[in-house]
Amino acid sequence: MLENMEKMLNRAKEEKYAVAQFNINNLEWTRFVLEECEKGETPVILGVSEGAAKYMGGYKTVVDMVKNLMNYLSITIPVAIHLDHASSFESCKDAIDSGFTSVMIDASKEDLQTNIEISRKVVEYAHARGVTVEGEIGHVGGQEDGVVGGILYAEVEDCVTYCKETKIDFLAPALGSVHGPYHGDPVLAFDRMEEIKEKTNLPLVLHGGSGIYDEQIRKAISCGICKLNINTELQQAWTKGVREKLSADSEVYDPRKVIKAGENYLKEAVKQKIELLGSNGKAKKI
Ligand code: 13P
């Protein structure tokens, strides 16, 4: 069932597990993720970046594709379609009007007051339409800013002020994770994560979920993380299968066979992640 993230993340918070946001890039990925999550009986969040939405033909195309696939595949688990790192109110509005059930407004590069003003406007528009909102404090670095140099750790007091003033549903505080591959070991500020959880009492989100060690993910869940965003690891898994196929079979030319070659690796990556996060089986009672 298509829904927003409220029930799924608040239940995860109560029962101390996390729900995966798997970013989608095309129809096949969406199908592979939905099939594996249905099999694992887990709620799932389909993350869609602005770039991926453009690639797939716009927000409305994405929503129609997800709905039609869910119908075609008889998907029964809770599924959220979530706009990842929206750069403006207009982008959030466009996604909401197109049927997204959740959005993330990322005004984290702005000063705190501007971030609050933009986020509040998104929250007002979204809540009036039953859509949930995630916001970011600090700045999760990554490929887009030249890796580790881009991290700006979230300050606890900024998080508290931001949540109070915006009425945001979920908070993504930047605490050392980066988007894309890590250069060196990930260093996460767990003490601060726990303090933010205590003081905001909101389900927390960890971006840059690829490449973080399993024990760090377990620890992050115990410190308040209820949603983990994963994109790069699925891309790497899928590409591995496609690369193997193309190296082993120089005659293949049917795009369906090429794309499908990544299916098993991608599904295995999804399975491992939902088991690690502890969300498998949780769709049964929702
Ligand atoms: P990774 O690509 O590092 O998994 O990060 C995904 C993410 O945080 C999307 O918002």
Short mmCIF file of C-alpha atoms and ligand atoms in Angstrom, two decimals:
data_model
loop_
_atom_site.label_atom_id
_atom_site.label_comp_id
_atom_site.label_asym_id
_atom_site.label_seq_id
_atom_site.Cartn_x
_atom_site.Cartn_y
_atom_site.Cartn_z
CA MET A 1 0.00 0.00 0.00
CA LEU A 2 1.27 3.47 -0.90
CA GLU A 3 1.55 5.64 2.22
CA ASN A 4 3.60 8.41 3.80
CA MET A 5 6.45 7.66 6.22
CA GLU A 6 4.67 8.52 9.47
CA LYS A 7 3.50 5.10 10.59
CA MET A 8 6.48 3.20 9.26
CA LEU A 9 9.12 5.39 10.91
CA ASN A 10 7.33 5.95 14.19
CA ARG A 11 6.87 2.24 14.59
CA ALA A 12 10.56 1.73 13.74
CA LYS A 13 11.42 4.27 16.46
CA GLU A 14 9.29 2.48 19.05
CA GLU A 15 10.57 -0.97 18.20
CA LYS A 16 14.18 0.08 17.52
CA TYR A 17 14.80 -0.97 13.96
CA ALA A 18 15.25 1.04 10.76
CA VAL A 19 13.49 1.19 7.41
CA ALA A 20 15.59 1.37 4.25
CA GLN A 21 15.27 4.08 1.67
CA PHE A 22 16.45 2.49 -1.55
CA ASN A 23 16.97 5.04 -4.31
CA ILE A 24 15.47 4.06 -7.65
CA ASN A 25 16.84 4.85 -11.07
CA ASN A 26 14.54 3.17 -13.55
CA LEU A 27 11.65 0.77 -13.94
CA GLU A 28 13.69 -2.39 -13.49
CA TRP A 29 15.29 -1.20 -10.24
CA THR A 30 11.90 -0.26 -8.88
CA ARG A 31 10.59 -3.68 -9.75
CA PHE A 32 13.59 -5.53 -8.25
CA VAL A 33 13.39 -3.53 -5.01
CA LEU A 34 9.61 -3.97 -4.69
CA GLU A 35 9.82 -7.72 -5.34
CA GLU A 36 12.59 -8.31 -2.82
CA CYS A 37 10.94 -6.15 -0.15
CA GLU A 38 7.62 -7.92 -0.65
CA LYS A 39 9.45 -11.22 -0.20
CA GLY A 40 11.09 -9.94 3.00
CA GLU A 41 7.77 -8.48 4.23
CA THR A 42 9.38 -5.15 4.98
CA PRO A 43 8.05 -1.62 4.62
CA VAL A 44 10.19 0.30 2.12
CA ILE A 45 10.87 3.86 1.05
CA LEU A 46 11.58 4.42 -2.64
CA GLY A 47 13.95 7.40 -2.75
CA VAL A 48 13.86 9.58 -5.87
CA SER A 49 16.41 12.35 -6.34
CA GLU A 50 15.57 15.33 -8.52
CA GLY A 51 18.11 14.06 -11.06
CA ALA A 52 16.65 10.54 -11.08
CA ALA A 53 13.14 11.95 -11.48
CA LYS A 54 14.25 13.97 -14.51
CA TYR A 55 15.96 10.88 -15.91
CA MET A 56 12.77 8.83 -15.52
CA GLY A 57 10.51 11.45 -17.12
CA GLY A 58 9.37 13.65 -14.22
CA TYR A 59 7.57 13.20 -10.91
CA LYS A 60 4.24 12.15 -12.37
CA THR A 61 5.86 9.45 -14.50
CA VAL A 62 7.60 8.08 -11.40
CA VAL A 63 4.40 8.00 -9.35
CA ASP A 64 2.41 6.33 -12.14
CA MET A 65 5.20 3.81 -12.70
CA VAL A 66 5.39 2.89 -9.02
CA LYS A 67 1.60 2.63 -8.66
CA ASN A 68 1.24 0.53 -11.79
CA LEU A 69 4.10 -1.76 -10.83
CA MET A 70 2.66 -2.23 -7.33
CA ASN A 71 -0.66 -3.14 -8.86
CA TYR A 72 0.86 -5.44 -11.48
CA LEU A 73 3.11 -7.20 -8.93
CA SER A 74 0.34 -7.38 -6.26
CA ILE A 75 2.53 -5.56 -3.73
CA THR A 76 0.99 -5.53 -0.24
CA ILE A 77 3.80 -4.04 1.89
CA PRO A 78 3.75 -0.34 2.90
CA VAL A 79 5.62 1.69 0.28
CA ALA A 80 6.49 5.41 0.42
CA ILE A 81 7.59 7.44 -2.62
CA HIS A 82 9.95 9.99 -1.18
CA LEU A 83 11.62 12.96 -2.90
CA ASP A 84 15.28 12.89 -1.87
CA HIS A 85 17.21 16.16 -1.33
CA ALA A 86 14.73 18.57 -2.89
CA SER A 87 16.48 21.85 -3.59
CA SER A 88 13.45 24.15 -3.27
CA PHE A 89 9.85 24.58 -2.11
CA GLU A 90 8.74 24.52 -5.77
CA SER A 91 10.33 21.13 -6.33
CA CYS A 92 8.59 19.72 -3.22
CA LYS A 93 5.26 21.21 -4.33
CA ASP A 94 5.63 19.71 -7.78
CA ALA A 95 6.37 16.24 -6.31
CA ILE A 96 3.49 16.49 -3.81
CA ASP A 97 1.07 17.60 -6.53
CA SER A 98 2.24 14.63 -8.60
CA GLY A 99 1.46 12.14 -5.82
CA PHE A 100 4.70 11.70 -3.83
CA THR A 101 3.79 10.59 -0.32
CA SER A 102 6.84 12.13 1.33
CA VAL A 103 9.51 14.75 0.59
CA MET A 104 12.87 15.82 1.93
CA ILE A 105 13.63 19.52 1.78
CA ASP A 106 17.37 20.05 1.78
CA ALA A 107 18.13 23.67 2.53
CA SER A 108 21.11 22.61 4.64
CA LYS A 109 23.53 24.81 2.72
CA GLU A 110 21.56 27.90 3.82
CA ASP A 111 21.97 29.56 7.21
CA LEU A 112 19.76 28.13 9.97
CA GLN A 113 17.08 30.82 9.77
CA THR A 114 16.69 30.49 5.99
CA ASN A 115 16.64 26.69 6.30
CA ILE A 116 13.86 27.05 8.90
CA GLU A 117 11.81 29.39 6.71
CA ILE A 118 12.02 27.21 3.59
CA SER A 119 11.36 24.00 5.55
CA ARG A 120 8.37 25.50 7.38
CA LYS A 121 6.78 26.47 4.08
CA VAL A 122 7.24 22.91 2.78
CA VAL A 123 5.84 21.41 6.00
CA GLU A 124 2.71 23.60 5.82
CA TYR A 125 2.04 22.66 2.21
CA ALA A 126 2.84 18.96 2.73
CA HIS A 127 0.94 18.41 5.98
CA ALA A 128 -2.22 19.94 4.52
CA ARG A 129 -2.04 17.15 1.92
CA GLY A 130 -1.09 14.21 4.16
CA VAL A 131 2.53 14.19 3.02
CA THR A 132 5.43 13.76 5.47
CA VAL A 133 8.60 15.88 5.45
CA GLU A 134 12.26 15.22 6.27
CA GLY A 135 14.77 18.03 6.77
CA GLU A 136 18.54 18.25 7.08
CA ILE A 137 20.76 20.05 9.56
CA GLY A 138 24.50 20.30 9.07
CA HIS A 139 25.55 19.07 5.66
CA VAL A 140 26.07 15.49 4.45
CA GLY A 141 29.08 15.69 2.15
CA GLY A 142 30.00 13.44 -0.70
CA GLN A 143 30.87 13.26 -4.32
CA GLU A 144 28.98 16.46 -4.94
CA ASP A 145 31.35 18.50 -2.81
CA GLY A 146 34.60 16.59 -3.16
CA VAL A 147 34.01 13.93 -0.49
CA VAL A 148 34.93 14.42 3.15
CA GLY A 149 35.60 18.14 2.81
CA GLY A 150 31.85 18.61 2.39
CA ILE A 151 30.78 17.35 5.80
CA LEU A 152 29.46 19.89 8.25
CA TYR A 153 28.43 18.23 11.52
CA ALA A 154 24.99 19.12 12.89
CA GLU A 155 24.92 21.12 16.12
CA VAL A 156 22.51 19.77 18.75
CA GLU A 157 20.97 23.13 19.56
CA ASP A 158 20.41 23.89 15.85
CA CYS A 159 18.57 20.57 15.53
CA VAL A 160 16.33 21.37 18.49
CA THR A 161 15.50 24.86 17.20
CA TYR A 162 14.92 23.60 13.66
CA CYS A 163 12.52 20.83 14.74
CA LYS A 164 10.59 23.12 17.05
CA GLU A 165 10.21 25.92 14.54
CA THR A 166 9.42 23.85 11.45
CA LYS A 167 7.32 20.96 12.85
CA ILE A 168 9.29 18.68 10.56
CA ASP A 169 8.45 14.95 10.82
CA PHE A 170 11.94 13.46 10.54
CA LEU A 171 15.40 14.87 10.95
CA ALA A 172 18.56 14.03 9.02
CA PRO A 173 21.42 15.47 11.08
CA ALA A 174 24.78 15.32 9.30
CA LEU A 175 26.99 13.28 11.64
CA GLY A 176 29.91 12.12 9.53
CA SER A 177 28.38 10.05 6.74
CA VAL A 178 28.95 10.93 3.09
CA HIS A 179 27.17 10.17 -0.18
CA GLY A 180 29.02 7.79 -2.46
CA PRO A 181 32.09 5.65 -1.66
CA TYR A 182 34.09 6.40 1.50
CA HIS A 183 37.76 7.25 1.29
CA GLY A 184 38.94 5.80 4.58
CA ASP A 185 36.73 4.55 7.41
CA PRO A 186 33.41 6.28 8.14
CA VAL A 187 33.55 8.21 11.42
CA LEU A 188 30.11 8.79 12.89
CA ALA A 189 29.38 11.03 15.90
CA PHE A 190 27.28 8.55 17.89
CA ASP A 191 27.20 10.55 21.13
CA ARG A 192 25.81 13.53 19.33
CA MET A 193 23.33 11.32 17.46
CA GLU A 194 21.99 10.04 20.76
CA GLU A 195 21.77 13.53 22.22
CA ILE A 196 19.84 14.75 19.17
CA LYS A 197 17.46 11.80 19.50
CA GLU A 198 16.85 12.58 23.18
CA LYS A 199 16.32 16.30 22.64
CA THR A 200 14.20 16.22 19.48
CA ASN A 201 12.34 12.95 20.07
CA LEU A 202 11.95 12.50 16.30
CA PRO A 203 12.86 9.51 14.13
CA LEU A 204 16.35 10.27 12.78
CA VAL A 205 17.61 9.61 9.26
CA LEU A 206 21.11 8.60 8.22
CA HIS A 207 22.14 9.54 4.69
CA GLY A 208 25.09 8.02 2.87
CA GLY A 209 24.23 4.52 4.09
CA SER A 210 26.51 2.73 1.61
CA GLY A 211 29.90 1.64 2.91
CA ILE A 212 29.08 2.09 6.60
CA TYR A 213 30.10 -1.03 8.55
CA ASP A 214 27.35 -3.32 9.84
CA GLU A 215 28.28 -2.74 13.49
CA GLN A 216 28.14 1.02 12.93
CA ILE A 217 24.66 0.68 11.45
CA ARG A 218 23.50 -1.38 14.45
CA LYS A 219 24.94 1.24 16.78
CA ALA A 220 23.30 4.05 14.79
CA ILE A 221 19.92 2.34 15.19
CA SER A 222 20.46 2.13 18.95
CA CYS A 223 21.23 5.88 18.89
CA GLY A 224 17.97 6.82 17.15
CA ILE A 225 18.38 6.15 13.42
CA CYS A 226 15.05 4.89 12.01
CA LYS A 227 15.73 5.35 8.29
CA LEU A 228 18.89 4.52 6.35
CA ASN A 229 19.40 5.84 2.81
CA ILE A 230 21.12 3.50 0.37
CA ASN A 231 21.94 4.26 -3.22
CA THR A 232 25.59 3.60 -4.13
CA GLU A 233 25.66 0.00 -2.84
CA LEU A 234 22.72 -0.95 -5.03
CA GLN A 235 24.32 0.77 -8.02
CA GLN A 236 27.56 -1.14 -7.41
CA ALA A 237 25.73 -4.46 -6.96
CA TRP A 238 23.69 -4.02 -10.13
CA THR A 239 26.69 -2.89 -12.19
CA LYS A 240 28.71 -5.92 -11.03
CA GLY A 241 26.14 -8.27 -12.54
CA VAL A 242 25.91 -6.32 -15.78
CA ARG A 243 29.69 -6.12 -16.09
CA GLU A 244 30.00 -9.88 -15.58
CA LYS A 245 27.36 -10.54 -18.21
CA LEU A 246 28.93 -8.26 -20.78
CA SER A 247 32.42 -9.70 -20.19
CA ALA A 248 31.18 -13.29 -20.38
CA ASP A 249 28.87 -12.91 -23.37
CA SER A 250 30.07 -10.80 -26.27
CA GLU A 251 27.03 -11.78 -28.34
CA VAL A 252 24.34 -10.37 -26.02
CA TYR A 253 22.48 -7.36 -27.40
CA ASP A 254 18.94 -7.58 -25.95
CA PRO A 255 18.74 -4.73 -23.40
CA ARG A 256 16.36 -6.77 -21.25
CA LYS A 257 19.00 -9.46 -20.83
CA VAL A 258 21.70 -6.89 -20.07
CA ILE A 259 19.63 -5.05 -17.45
CA LYS A 260 18.34 -8.25 -15.88
CA ALA A 261 21.91 -9.46 -15.37
CA GLY A 262 22.10 -7.12 -12.39
CA GLU A 263 18.93 -8.43 -10.76
CA ASN A 264 20.35 -11.13 -8.47
CA TYR A 265 23.14 -8.98 -7.07
CA LEU A 266 20.79 -6.06 -6.52
CA LYS A 267 18.22 -8.24 -4.77
CA GLU A 268 20.90 -9.84 -2.60
CA ALA A 269 22.06 -6.35 -1.53
CA VAL A 270 18.46 -5.39 -0.66
CA LYS A 271 17.94 -8.60 1.32
CA GLN A 272 21.13 -8.16 3.36
CA LYS A 273 20.26 -4.56 4.17
CA ILE A 274 16.70 -5.19 5.35
CA GLU A 275 17.91 -8.05 7.54
CA LEU A 276 20.64 -5.84 9.01
CA LEU A 277 18.15 -3.05 9.68
CA GLY A 278 15.70 -5.48 11.28
CA SER A 279 12.71 -4.34 9.21
CA ASN A 280 12.12 -7.73 7.58
CA GLY A 281 8.83 -9.23 8.70
CA LYS A 282 7.58 -5.88 10.03
CA ALA A 283 5.14 -5.39 7.17
CA LYS A 284 3.03 -8.25 8.50
CA LYS A 285 1.32 -6.25 11.22
CA ILE A 286 1.29 -2.72 9.80
P1 13P B 1 24.73 6.50 -0.72
O1 13P B 1 24.74 6.71 -2.20
O2 13P B 1 26.05 6.78 -0.11
O3 13P B 1 24.18 5.17 -0.35
O4 13P B 1 23.76 7.60 -0.10
C1 13P B 1 22.42 7.61 -0.44
C2 13P B 1 21.70 8.76 0.15
O5 13P B 1 22.01 9.23 1.22
C3 13P B 1 20.57 9.32 -0.60
O6 13P B 1 20.02 10.42 0.04
#
